């Protein structure tokens, strides 16, 4: 199976990924958009085309990997957790700079800023770098499995997995009765140019298992104009990260996490009906 690269770019470095079918009976390859268009023209003009295809990819056996977890302990309610996460793995054509090195940088900076505060927030900040997001979210599933008993103590979870560009909006999923509390959090983000968009957050892949356990989601929307030009391709390199811009994103995550960790009340639990919508 030969498919036109599903990236939004028009260069000759195709986007990679995984097949939804996992039977491996049909070898699959992506070709870059200009090459797919050329092939299309040849087919239209000449009706037939010959393609020579050499595939070197192999599926390796599963191997051990690990989530990396760190905390800044809360001053009053250390057992209550605000989680910020990103994923450690990447497709290895490029450097994994925007997917998801940028997210790792954003949540590590959030942790660094918390650790540097003269007075720690009420609740604990937990930074989780998830293993294996790209090939099955095994790290996220394992985190949720290991922490099921503690899920009720997770006050909110946010994931950074959309590159290093600016945060422009914040959304949430929680108990709708706690909307005012979310509105107060969103007001703190306004000076960074972040607007409160609506109440229907999209949980990222690594926090979806937590949503299923009722954990409220904070969804910081990043500018994705360039994202699908670059991710999962050999173009995902560090030059795509602008230090000044990613600093805004880190500030937005840190502010949201601080507000969730410091606020007197919480966001409740996500009602079952809202959890189902995201299954
Ligand atoms: Zn990712």
PDB file of N, CA and C and ligand atoms in Angstrom, residues 86-91 98-101 133-134 159-163 205-206 227 231-232 236, ligand 1:
ATOM      1  N   UNK A  86       3.894  15.186  29.126  1.00  0.00           N
ATOM      2  CA  UNK A  86       4.305  15.220  27.716  1.00  0.00           C
ATOM      3  C   UNK A  86       4.868  13.831  27.430  1.00  0.00           C
ATOM      4  N   UNK A  87       5.242  13.556  26.179  1.00  0.00           N
ATOM      5  CA  UNK A  87       5.770  12.201  25.951  1.00  0.00           C
ATOM      6  C   UNK A  87       7.222  12.194  25.483  1.00  0.00           C
ATOM      7  N   UNK A  88       7.930  11.145  25.954  1.00  0.00           N
ATOM      8  CA  UNK A  88       9.368  11.040  25.741  1.00  0.00           C
ATOM      9  C   UNK A  88       9.737  10.462  24.381  1.00  0.00           C
ATOM     10  N   UNK A  89       8.871   9.618  23.839  1.00  0.00           N
ATOM     11  CA  UNK A  89       9.246   8.920  22.603  1.00  0.00           C
ATOM     12  C   UNK A  89       8.937   9.782  21.383  1.00  0.00           C
ATOM     13  N   UNK A  90       9.513   9.418  20.246  1.00  0.00           N
ATOM     14  CA  UNK A  90       9.194  10.123  18.998  1.00  0.00           C
ATOM     15  C   UNK A  90       9.461   9.188  17.828  1.00  0.00           C
ATOM     16  N   UNK A  91       8.889   9.536  16.673  1.00  0.00           N
ATOM     17  CA  UNK A  91       9.306   8.863  15.455  1.00  0.00           C
ATOM     18  C   UNK A  91      10.713   9.355  15.146  1.00  0.00           C
ATOM     19  N   UNK A  98       9.522  19.038  17.797  1.00  0.00           N
ATOM     20  CA  UNK A  98       8.182  19.554  18.124  1.00  0.00           C
ATOM     21  C   UNK A  98       7.279  18.433  18.646  1.00  0.00           C
ATOM     22  N   UNK A  99       7.603  17.186  18.339  1.00  0.00           N
ATOM     23  CA  UNK A  99       6.772  16.048  18.778  1.00  0.00           C
ATOM     24  C   UNK A  99       7.665  14.983  19.381  1.00  0.00           C
ATOM     25  N   UNK A 100       7.941  15.018  20.684  1.00  0.00           N
ATOM     26  CA  UNK A 100       7.326  15.962  21.594  1.00  0.00           C
ATOM     27  C   UNK A 100       8.390  16.577  22.508  1.00  0.00           C
ATOM     28  N   UNK A 101       9.591  16.840  21.939  1.00  0.00           N
ATOM     29  CA  UNK A 101      10.615  17.501  22.747  1.00  0.00           C
ATOM     30  C   UNK A 101      10.122  18.823  23.296  1.00  0.00           C
ATOM     31  N   UNK A 133       4.053   7.060  23.648  1.00  0.00           N
ATOM     32  CA  UNK A 133       2.786   7.653  23.190  1.00  0.00           C
ATOM     33  C   UNK A 133       2.503   7.239  21.760  1.00  0.00           C
ATOM     34  N   UNK A 134       3.570   7.238  20.941  1.00  0.00           N
ATOM     35  CA  UNK A 134       3.362   7.103  19.493  1.00  0.00           C
ATOM     36  C   UNK A 134       2.914   5.705  19.068  1.00  0.00           C
ATOM     37  N   UNK A 159      -1.787  18.241  29.238  1.00  0.00           N
ATOM     38  CA  UNK A 159      -0.771  17.580  28.412  1.00  0.00           C
ATOM     39  C   UNK A 159      -0.245  18.574  27.381  1.00  0.00           C
ATOM     40  N   UNK A 160       1.072  18.558  27.170  1.00  0.00           N
ATOM     41  CA  UNK A 160       1.691  19.405  26.138  1.00  0.00           C
ATOM     42  C   UNK A 160       2.197  18.485  25.025  1.00  0.00           C
ATOM     43  N   UNK A 161       1.462  18.435  23.939  1.00  0.00           N
ATOM     44  CA  UNK A 161       1.856  17.563  22.825  1.00  0.00           C
ATOM     45  C   UNK A 161       1.417  18.173  21.491  1.00  0.00           C
ATOM     46  N   UNK A 162       1.692  19.461  21.335  1.00  0.00           N
ATOM     47  CA  UNK A 162       1.320  20.089  20.073  1.00  0.00           C
ATOM     48  C   UNK A 162       2.381  21.120  19.675  1.00  0.00           C
ATOM     49  N   UNK A 163       3.653  20.758  19.866  1.00  0.00           N
ATOM     50  CA  UNK A 163       4.740  21.606  19.413  1.00  0.00           C
ATOM     51  C   UNK A 163       5.120  22.698  20.390  1.00  0.00           C
ATOM     52  N   UNK A 205      -3.745  12.362  24.020  1.00  0.00           N
ATOM     53  CA  UNK A 205      -3.707  10.897  24.105  1.00  0.00           C
ATOM     54  C   UNK A 205      -3.238  10.413  25.475  1.00  0.00           C
ATOM     55  N   UNK A 206      -2.282  11.122  26.073  1.00  0.00           N
ATOM     56  CA  UNK A 206      -1.711  10.623  27.326  1.00  0.00           C
ATOM     57  C   UNK A 206      -2.563  10.926  28.558  1.00  0.00           C
ATOM     58  N   UNK A 227       2.315  22.764  12.630  1.00  0.00           N
ATOM     59  CA  UNK A 227       2.528  21.473  13.292  1.00  0.00           C
ATOM     60  C   UNK A 227       2.521  20.297  12.313  1.00  0.00           C
ATOM     61  N   UNK A 231       5.637  17.538  11.986  1.00  0.00           N
ATOM     62  CA  UNK A 231       5.739  16.396  12.904  1.00  0.00           C
ATOM     63  C   UNK A 231       5.743  15.069  12.138  1.00  0.00           C
ATOM     64  N   UNK A 232       6.344  14.071  12.757  1.00  0.00           N
ATOM     65  CA  UNK A 232       6.466  12.733  12.162  1.00  0.00           C
ATOM     66  C   UNK A 232       7.251  12.741  10.851  1.00  0.00           C
ATOM     67  N   UNK A 236      11.358  17.395  11.555  1.00  0.00           N
ATOM     68  CA  UNK A 236      11.101  17.731  12.962  1.00  0.00           C
ATOM     69  C   UNK A 236      12.428  17.893  13.701  1.00  0.00           C
TER      70      UNK A 236
HETATM   71 ZN1  LIG B   1       3.212  13.663  20.176  1.00  0.00          ZN
END
